[in-house]
Coordinates of C-alpha atoms and ligand atoms in Angstrom, one line a residue:
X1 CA 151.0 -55.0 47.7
X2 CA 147.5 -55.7 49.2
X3 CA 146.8 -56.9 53.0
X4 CA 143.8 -58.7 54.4
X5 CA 142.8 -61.5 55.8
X6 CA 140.0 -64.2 55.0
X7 CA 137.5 -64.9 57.5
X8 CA 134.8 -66.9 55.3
X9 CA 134.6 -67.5 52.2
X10 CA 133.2 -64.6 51.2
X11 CA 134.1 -62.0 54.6
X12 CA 137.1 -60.2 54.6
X13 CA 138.8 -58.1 57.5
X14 CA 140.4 -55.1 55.4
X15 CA 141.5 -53.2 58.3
X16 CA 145.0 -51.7 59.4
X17 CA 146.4 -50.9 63.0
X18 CA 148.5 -47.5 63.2
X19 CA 151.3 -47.4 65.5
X20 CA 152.7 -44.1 65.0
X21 CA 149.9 -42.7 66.7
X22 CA 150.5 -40.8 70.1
X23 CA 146.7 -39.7 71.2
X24 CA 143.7 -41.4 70.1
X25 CA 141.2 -38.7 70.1
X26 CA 144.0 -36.1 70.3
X27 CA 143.3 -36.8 73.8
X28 CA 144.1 -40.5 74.7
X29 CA 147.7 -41.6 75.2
X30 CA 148.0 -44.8 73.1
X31 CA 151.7 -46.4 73.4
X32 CA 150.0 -49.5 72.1
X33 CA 148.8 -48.3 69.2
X34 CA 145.3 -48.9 67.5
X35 CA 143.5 -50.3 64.8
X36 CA 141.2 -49.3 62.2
X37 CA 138.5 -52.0 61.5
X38 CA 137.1 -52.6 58.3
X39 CA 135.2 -55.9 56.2
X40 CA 134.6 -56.5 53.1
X41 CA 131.8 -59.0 51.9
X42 CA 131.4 -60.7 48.6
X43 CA 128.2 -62.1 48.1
X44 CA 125.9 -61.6 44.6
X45 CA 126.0 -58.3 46.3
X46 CA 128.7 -56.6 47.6
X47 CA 129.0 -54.1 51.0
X48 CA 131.8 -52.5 52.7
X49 CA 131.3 -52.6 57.0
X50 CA 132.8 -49.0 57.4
X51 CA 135.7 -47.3 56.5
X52 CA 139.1 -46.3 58.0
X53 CA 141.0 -43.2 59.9
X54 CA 142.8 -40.9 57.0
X55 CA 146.1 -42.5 58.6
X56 CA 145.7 -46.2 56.8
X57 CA 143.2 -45.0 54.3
X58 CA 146.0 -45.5 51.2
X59 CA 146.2 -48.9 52.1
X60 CA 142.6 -49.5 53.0
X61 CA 141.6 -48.5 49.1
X62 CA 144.2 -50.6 47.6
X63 CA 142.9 -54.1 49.8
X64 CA 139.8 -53.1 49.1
X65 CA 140.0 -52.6 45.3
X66 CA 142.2 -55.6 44.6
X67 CA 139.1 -57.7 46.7
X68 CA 136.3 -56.6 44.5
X69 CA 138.5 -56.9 41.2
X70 CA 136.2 -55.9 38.6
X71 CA 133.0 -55.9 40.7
X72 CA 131.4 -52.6 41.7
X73 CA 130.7 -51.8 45.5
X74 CA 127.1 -52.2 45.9
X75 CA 126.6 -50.8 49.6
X76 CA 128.5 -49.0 52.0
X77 CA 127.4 -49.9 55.4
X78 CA 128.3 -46.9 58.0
X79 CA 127.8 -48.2 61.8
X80 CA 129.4 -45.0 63.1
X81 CA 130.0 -41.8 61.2
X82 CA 133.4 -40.5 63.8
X83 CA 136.0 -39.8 61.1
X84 CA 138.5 -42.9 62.3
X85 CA 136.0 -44.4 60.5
X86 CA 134.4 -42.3 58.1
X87 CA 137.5 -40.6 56.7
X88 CA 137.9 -42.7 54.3
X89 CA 134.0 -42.6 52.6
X90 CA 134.5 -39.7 50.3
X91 CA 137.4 -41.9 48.2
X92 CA 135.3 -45.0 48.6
X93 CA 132.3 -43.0 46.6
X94 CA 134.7 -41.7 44.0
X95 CA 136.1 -45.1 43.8
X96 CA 132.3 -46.3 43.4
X97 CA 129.9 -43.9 42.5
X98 CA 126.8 -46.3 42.4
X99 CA 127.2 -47.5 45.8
X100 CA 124.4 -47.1 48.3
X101 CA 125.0 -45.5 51.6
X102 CA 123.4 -47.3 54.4
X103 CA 122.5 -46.5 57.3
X104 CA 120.3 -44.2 60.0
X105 CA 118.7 -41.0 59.1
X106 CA 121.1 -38.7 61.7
X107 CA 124.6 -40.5 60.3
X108 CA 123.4 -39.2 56.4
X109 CA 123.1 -36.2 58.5
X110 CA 126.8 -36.5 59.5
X111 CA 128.3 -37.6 56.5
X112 CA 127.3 -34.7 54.4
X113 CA 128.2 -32.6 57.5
X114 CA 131.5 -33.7 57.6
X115 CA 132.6 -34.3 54.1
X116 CA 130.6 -31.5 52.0
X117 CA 128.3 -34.7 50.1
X118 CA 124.9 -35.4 49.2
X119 CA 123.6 -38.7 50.0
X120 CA 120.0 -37.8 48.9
X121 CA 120.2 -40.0 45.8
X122 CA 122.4 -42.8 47.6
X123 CA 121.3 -42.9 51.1
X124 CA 119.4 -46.4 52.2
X125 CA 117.3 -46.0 54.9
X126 CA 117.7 -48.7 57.6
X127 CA 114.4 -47.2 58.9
X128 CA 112.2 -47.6 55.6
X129 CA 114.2 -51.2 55.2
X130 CA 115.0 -53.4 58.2
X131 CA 116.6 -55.8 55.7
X132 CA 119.2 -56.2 53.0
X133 CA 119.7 -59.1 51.1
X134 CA 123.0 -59.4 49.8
X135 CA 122.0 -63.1 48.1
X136 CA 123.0 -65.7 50.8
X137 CA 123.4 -63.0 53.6
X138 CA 120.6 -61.0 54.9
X139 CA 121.8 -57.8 56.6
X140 CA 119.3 -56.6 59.7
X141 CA 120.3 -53.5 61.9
X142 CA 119.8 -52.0 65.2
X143 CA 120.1 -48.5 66.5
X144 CA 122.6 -47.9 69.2
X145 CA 122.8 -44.5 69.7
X146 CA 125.3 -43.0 72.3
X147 CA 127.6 -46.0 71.6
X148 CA 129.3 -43.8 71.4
X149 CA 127.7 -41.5 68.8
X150 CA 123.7 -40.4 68.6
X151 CA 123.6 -42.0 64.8
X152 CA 125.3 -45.7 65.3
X153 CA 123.7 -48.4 64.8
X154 CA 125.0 -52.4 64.8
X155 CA 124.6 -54.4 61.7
X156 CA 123.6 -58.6 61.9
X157 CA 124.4 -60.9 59.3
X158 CA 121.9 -63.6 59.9
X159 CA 123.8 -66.5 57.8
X160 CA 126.4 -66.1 60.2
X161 CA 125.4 -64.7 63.4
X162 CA 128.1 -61.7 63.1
X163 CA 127.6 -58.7 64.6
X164 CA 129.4 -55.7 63.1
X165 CA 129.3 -53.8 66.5
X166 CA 130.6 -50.2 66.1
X167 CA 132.7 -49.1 68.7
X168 CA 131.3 -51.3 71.0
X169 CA 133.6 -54.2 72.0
X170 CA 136.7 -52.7 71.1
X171 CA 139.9 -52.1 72.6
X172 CA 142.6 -49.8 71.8
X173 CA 145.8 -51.5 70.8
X174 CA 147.6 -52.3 67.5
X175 CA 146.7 -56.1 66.0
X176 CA 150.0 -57.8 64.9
X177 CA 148.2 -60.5 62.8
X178 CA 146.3 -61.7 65.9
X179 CA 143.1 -60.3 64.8
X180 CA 141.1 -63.0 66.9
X181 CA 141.0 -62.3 70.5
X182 CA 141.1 -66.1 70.6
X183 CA 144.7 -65.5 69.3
X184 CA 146.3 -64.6 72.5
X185 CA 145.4 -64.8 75.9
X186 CA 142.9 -62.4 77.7
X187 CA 144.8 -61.5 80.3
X188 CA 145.4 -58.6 83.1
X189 CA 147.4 -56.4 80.6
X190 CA 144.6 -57.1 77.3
X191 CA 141.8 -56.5 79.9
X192 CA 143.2 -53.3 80.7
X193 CA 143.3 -51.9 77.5
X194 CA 139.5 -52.7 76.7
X195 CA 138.4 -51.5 80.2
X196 CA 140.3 -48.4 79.2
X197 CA 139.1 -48.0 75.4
X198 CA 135.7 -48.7 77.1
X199 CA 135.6 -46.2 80.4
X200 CA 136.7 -43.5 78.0
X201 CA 135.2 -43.5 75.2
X202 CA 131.6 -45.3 75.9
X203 CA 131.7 -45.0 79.3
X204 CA 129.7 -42.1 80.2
X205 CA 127.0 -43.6 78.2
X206 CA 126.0 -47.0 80.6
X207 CA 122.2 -46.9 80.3
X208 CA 122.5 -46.7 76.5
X209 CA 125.1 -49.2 76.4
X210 CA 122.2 -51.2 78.6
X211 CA 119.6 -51.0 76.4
X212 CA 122.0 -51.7 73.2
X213 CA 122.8 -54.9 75.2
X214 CA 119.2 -55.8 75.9
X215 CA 118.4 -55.2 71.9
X216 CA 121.3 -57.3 70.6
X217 CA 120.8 -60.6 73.5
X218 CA 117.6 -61.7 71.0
X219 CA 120.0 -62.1 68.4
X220 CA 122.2 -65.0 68.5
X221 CA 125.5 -63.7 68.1
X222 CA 128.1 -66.5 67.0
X223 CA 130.6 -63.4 66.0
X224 CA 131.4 -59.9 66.5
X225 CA 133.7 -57.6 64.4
X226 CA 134.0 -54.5 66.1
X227 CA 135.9 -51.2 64.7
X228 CA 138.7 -51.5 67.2
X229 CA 140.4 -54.2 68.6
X230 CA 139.8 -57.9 67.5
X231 CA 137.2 -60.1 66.3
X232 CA 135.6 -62.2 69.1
X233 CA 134.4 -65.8 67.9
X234 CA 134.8 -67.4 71.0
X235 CA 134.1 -67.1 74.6
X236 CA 132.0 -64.2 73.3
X237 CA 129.6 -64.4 77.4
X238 CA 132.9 -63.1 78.7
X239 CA 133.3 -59.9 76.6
X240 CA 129.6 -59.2 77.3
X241 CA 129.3 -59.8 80.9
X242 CA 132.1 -57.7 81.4
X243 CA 130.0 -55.0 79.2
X244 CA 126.9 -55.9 81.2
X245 CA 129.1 -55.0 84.6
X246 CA 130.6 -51.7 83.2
X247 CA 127.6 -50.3 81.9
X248 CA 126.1 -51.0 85.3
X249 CA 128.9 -49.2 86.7
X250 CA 129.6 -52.2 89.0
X251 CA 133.5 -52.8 90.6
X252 CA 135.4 -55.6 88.8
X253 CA 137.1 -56.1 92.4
X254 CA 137.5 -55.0 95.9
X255 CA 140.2 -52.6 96.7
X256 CA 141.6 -49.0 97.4
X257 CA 142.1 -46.3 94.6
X258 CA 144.5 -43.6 96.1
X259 CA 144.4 -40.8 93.5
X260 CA 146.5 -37.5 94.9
X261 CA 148.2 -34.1 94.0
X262 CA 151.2 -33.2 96.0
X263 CA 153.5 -30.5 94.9
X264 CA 156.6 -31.1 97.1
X265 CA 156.0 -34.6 98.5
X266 CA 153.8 -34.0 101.6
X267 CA 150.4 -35.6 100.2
X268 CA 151.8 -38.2 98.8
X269 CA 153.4 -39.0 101.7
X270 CA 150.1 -38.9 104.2
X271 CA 148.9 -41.1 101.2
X272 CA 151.7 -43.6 101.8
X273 CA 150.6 -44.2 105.3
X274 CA 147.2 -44.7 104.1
X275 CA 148.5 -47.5 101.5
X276 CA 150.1 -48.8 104.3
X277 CA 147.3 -48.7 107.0
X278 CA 145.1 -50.3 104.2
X279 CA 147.7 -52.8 103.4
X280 CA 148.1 -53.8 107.0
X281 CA 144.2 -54.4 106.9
X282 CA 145.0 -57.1 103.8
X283 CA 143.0 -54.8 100.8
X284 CA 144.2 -54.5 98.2
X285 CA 145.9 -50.8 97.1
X286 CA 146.2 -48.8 93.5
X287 CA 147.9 -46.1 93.6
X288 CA 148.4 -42.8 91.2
X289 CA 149.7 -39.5 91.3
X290 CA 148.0 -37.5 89.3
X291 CA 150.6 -35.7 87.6
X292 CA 152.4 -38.4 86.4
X293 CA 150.0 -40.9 85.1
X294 CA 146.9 -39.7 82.5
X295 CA 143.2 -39.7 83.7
X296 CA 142.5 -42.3 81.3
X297 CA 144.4 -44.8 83.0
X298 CA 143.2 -43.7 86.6
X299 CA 139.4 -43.4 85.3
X300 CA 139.5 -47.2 83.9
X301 CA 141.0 -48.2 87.6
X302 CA 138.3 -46.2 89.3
X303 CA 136.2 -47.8 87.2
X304 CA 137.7 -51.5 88.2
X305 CA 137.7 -50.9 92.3
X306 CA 135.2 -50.0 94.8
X307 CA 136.4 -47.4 97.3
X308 CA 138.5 -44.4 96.2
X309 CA 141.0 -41.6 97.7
X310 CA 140.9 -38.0 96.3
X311 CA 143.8 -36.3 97.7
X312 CA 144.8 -33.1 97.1
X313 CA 146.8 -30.1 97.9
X314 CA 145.3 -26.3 97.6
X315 CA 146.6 -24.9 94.7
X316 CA 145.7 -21.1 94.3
X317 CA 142.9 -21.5 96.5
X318 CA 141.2 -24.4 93.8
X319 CA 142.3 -28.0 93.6
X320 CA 145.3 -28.8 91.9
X321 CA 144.7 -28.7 88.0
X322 CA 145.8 -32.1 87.4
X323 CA 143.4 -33.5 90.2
X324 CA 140.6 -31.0 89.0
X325 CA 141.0 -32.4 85.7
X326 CA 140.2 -36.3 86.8
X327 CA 137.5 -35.0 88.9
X328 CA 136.1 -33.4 85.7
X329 CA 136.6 -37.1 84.2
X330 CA 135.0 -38.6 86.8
X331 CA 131.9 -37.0 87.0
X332 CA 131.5 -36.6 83.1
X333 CA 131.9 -40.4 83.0
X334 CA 128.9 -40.8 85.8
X335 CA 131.2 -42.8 87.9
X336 CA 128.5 -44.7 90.7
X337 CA 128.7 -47.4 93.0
X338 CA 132.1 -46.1 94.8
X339 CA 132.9 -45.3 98.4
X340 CA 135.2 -42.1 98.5
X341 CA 137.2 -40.4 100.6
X342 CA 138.5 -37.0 101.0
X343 CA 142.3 -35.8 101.7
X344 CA 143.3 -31.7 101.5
X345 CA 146.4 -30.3 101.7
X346 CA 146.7 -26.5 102.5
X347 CA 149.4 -24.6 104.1
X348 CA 147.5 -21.4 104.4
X349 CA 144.2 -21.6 103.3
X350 CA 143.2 -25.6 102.6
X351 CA 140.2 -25.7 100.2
X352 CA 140.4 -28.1 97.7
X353 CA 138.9 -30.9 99.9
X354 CA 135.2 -29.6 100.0
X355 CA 135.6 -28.0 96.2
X356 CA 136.6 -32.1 95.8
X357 CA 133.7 -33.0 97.9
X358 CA 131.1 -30.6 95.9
X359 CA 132.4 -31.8 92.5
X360 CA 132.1 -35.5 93.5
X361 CA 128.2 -34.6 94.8
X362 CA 127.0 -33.8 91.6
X363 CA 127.4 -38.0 91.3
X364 CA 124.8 -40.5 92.2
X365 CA 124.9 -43.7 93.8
X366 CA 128.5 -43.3 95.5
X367 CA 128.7 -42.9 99.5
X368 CA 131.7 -40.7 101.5
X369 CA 133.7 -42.2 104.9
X370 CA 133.0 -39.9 107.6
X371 CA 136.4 -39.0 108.2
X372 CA 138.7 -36.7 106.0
X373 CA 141.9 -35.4 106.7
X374 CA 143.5 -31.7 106.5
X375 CA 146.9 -31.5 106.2
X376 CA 148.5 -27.9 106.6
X377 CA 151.9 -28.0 105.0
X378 CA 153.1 -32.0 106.9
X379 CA 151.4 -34.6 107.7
X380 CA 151.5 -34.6 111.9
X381 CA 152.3 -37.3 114.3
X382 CA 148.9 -36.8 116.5
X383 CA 147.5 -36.9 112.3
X384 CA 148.6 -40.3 112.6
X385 CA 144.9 -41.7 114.2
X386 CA 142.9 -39.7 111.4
X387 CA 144.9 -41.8 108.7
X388 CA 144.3 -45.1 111.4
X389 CA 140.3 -44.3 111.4
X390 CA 140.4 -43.5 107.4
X391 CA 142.0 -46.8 106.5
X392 CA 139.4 -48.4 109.1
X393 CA 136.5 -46.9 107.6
X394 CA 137.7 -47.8 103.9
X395 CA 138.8 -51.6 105.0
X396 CA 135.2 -52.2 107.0
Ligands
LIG1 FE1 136.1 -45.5 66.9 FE2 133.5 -43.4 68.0 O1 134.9 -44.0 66.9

């Protein structure tokens, strides 16, 4: 038994969502699941728009070989050469020997890298050909390196203004049949997850993701199919502008991030009357503890607010791992535009609040409060006007 779905007449979405997945990456926490974008497109020529992860690649083939029936692939298009997508190549060139591999010069590179193959005989060049004509559908393509990978590049179908976009304008997340975002409704929760697919995995890379968007504005873009995530063929200005804004590193709203490590309660506790202070002054208040919730989720609300609270207690003489570890996150990602502000604890020896400080230097663009607070051990009563003067200098 096959699955797809139509889009055209000739356009097919032969993609899968896996939900027994627990890290995306190995690394990302992904309770939602996520899916594995592919399409298929029939024209007097054929071409396959990627492949899939290893985990839905049985499927994948099948869908795939009951489309073309008994036509041969003619072209493999590879946008992005990470194996969720790539995995599945090697068994598409078995499956189709005389199929032509395009796509840049570094992603050949890649390919036989990864999967022990020589393309030399099957690799088309987008560089020695800007175009492929399929018969009704001319292909054109665009480099986009760094979204995410050096070698990707964007592929534009100029019958129908669809972008096949990489990673770019994805979201993790299984589909459930709903693989228009015009399906459901873009709400808090949907946002969430594409701010968090993006700050992660294209986030460091803002400038790039700039230029890609400057490239691709000339087109006329009536569609995108990205490789996670679901098709956009409406509202598409709303998806981009909030591209435009991440990639600037600009706050989607005013508010607090209070981010803290605290061992046996006392941090989080001066970080409580903070929330409150800051409540009392009518902003609006996120809070984490680090231990509990994974950076990814903290670095895509970092990403969302304006001003943000590092607290943390010493923790043999270095910052608490946890809170080194989204500090690390934060600068890798080139987090800019913030206000932050600085919180030790220390009972002894309290350090971790300039290590914090230095880490968050290396940064450009961001500003500190003045103030910072030291806790030894509990938060004090006569402490009480540092935490009044923190929350007024994070409020102003
Ligand atoms: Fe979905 Fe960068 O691979």
């Amino acid at each position: 038994m096959e699955s797809y779905r139509k889009l055209d007449e000739d356009l097919f979405y032969v993609g899968f969502s896996d939900r027994r997945i627990e890290l995306f990456e190995n690394l990302y926490p992904v309770p939602e699941g996520v899916s594995y974008n592919s399409y298929l497109l029939l024209d007097k020529k054929t071409a396959l728009f990627d492949t899939v992860d290893h985990s839905v690649s049985e499927k994948f083939i099948l869908s795939v070989k009951e489309l073309l029936g008994k036509r041969k692939l003619d072209y493999l298009i590879v946008n992005h050469v990470e194996p969720d997508h790539s995995a599945t190549i090697k068994e598409i060139l078995m499956a189709y020997p005389n199929a032509k591999v395009v796509c840049t010069k570094q992603a050949k590179i890649l390919i036989e890298q990864f999967f022990d193959l020589n393309l030399t005989e099957k690799h088309f060049d987008i560089d020695a050909n800007p175009e492929l004509v399929l018969g009704s559908h001319t292909l054109t393509f665009a480099k986009t390196p760094m979204v995410h990978w050096p070698e990707v590049m964007v592929t534009f179908d100029k019958l129908t203004g669809t972008l096949f976009s990489a990673d770019a304008f994805g979201s993790f997340g299984a589909l459930s049949g709903d693989i228009y975002a015009d399906d459901i409704v873009f709400d808090a929760e949907i946002k969430e997850m594409y701010r968090r697919y993006y700050a992660n995995i294209v986030g460091k890379f803002g400038n790039f993701v700039q230029n890609a968007l400057s490239s691709l504005a000339k087109l006329g873009i009536k569609r995108i199919c990205p490789l996670h995530g679901r098709i956009w063929r409406k509202n598409l200005g709303e998806l981009i502008s909030l591209y435009d804004k991440w990639s600037k590193y600009e706050a989607e709203e005013q508010g607090v991030v209070i981010t803290y490590a605290s061992i046996y309660g006392n941090t989080e506790f001066a970080c409580n009357v903070l929330a409150n202070e800051l409540a009392c002054h009518g902003v609006k208040v996120k809070m984490f503890d680090v231990s509990k919730t994974d950076s990814s989720y903290i670095l895509s609300t970092i990403m969302k607010y304006d001003r943000i609270v590092f607290a943390s207690v010493t923790h043999n003489l270095n910052i608490f791992p946890k809170m080194e570890d989204l500090l690390n996150e934060v600068v890798q990602h080139n987090i800019q535009n913030k206000t932050f502000a600085i919180i030790e604890n220390g009972s002894w020896a309290p350090t971790a609040g300039g290590q914090m400080k230095n880490k968050l230097l290396a940064l450009k663009n961001n500003n500190f409060i003045e103030t910072s607070l030291t806790i030894k051990s509990a938060l004090k009563n006569e402490q009480l006007e540092v935490i009044k003067k923190i929350s007024d200098e994070l409020a102003r």
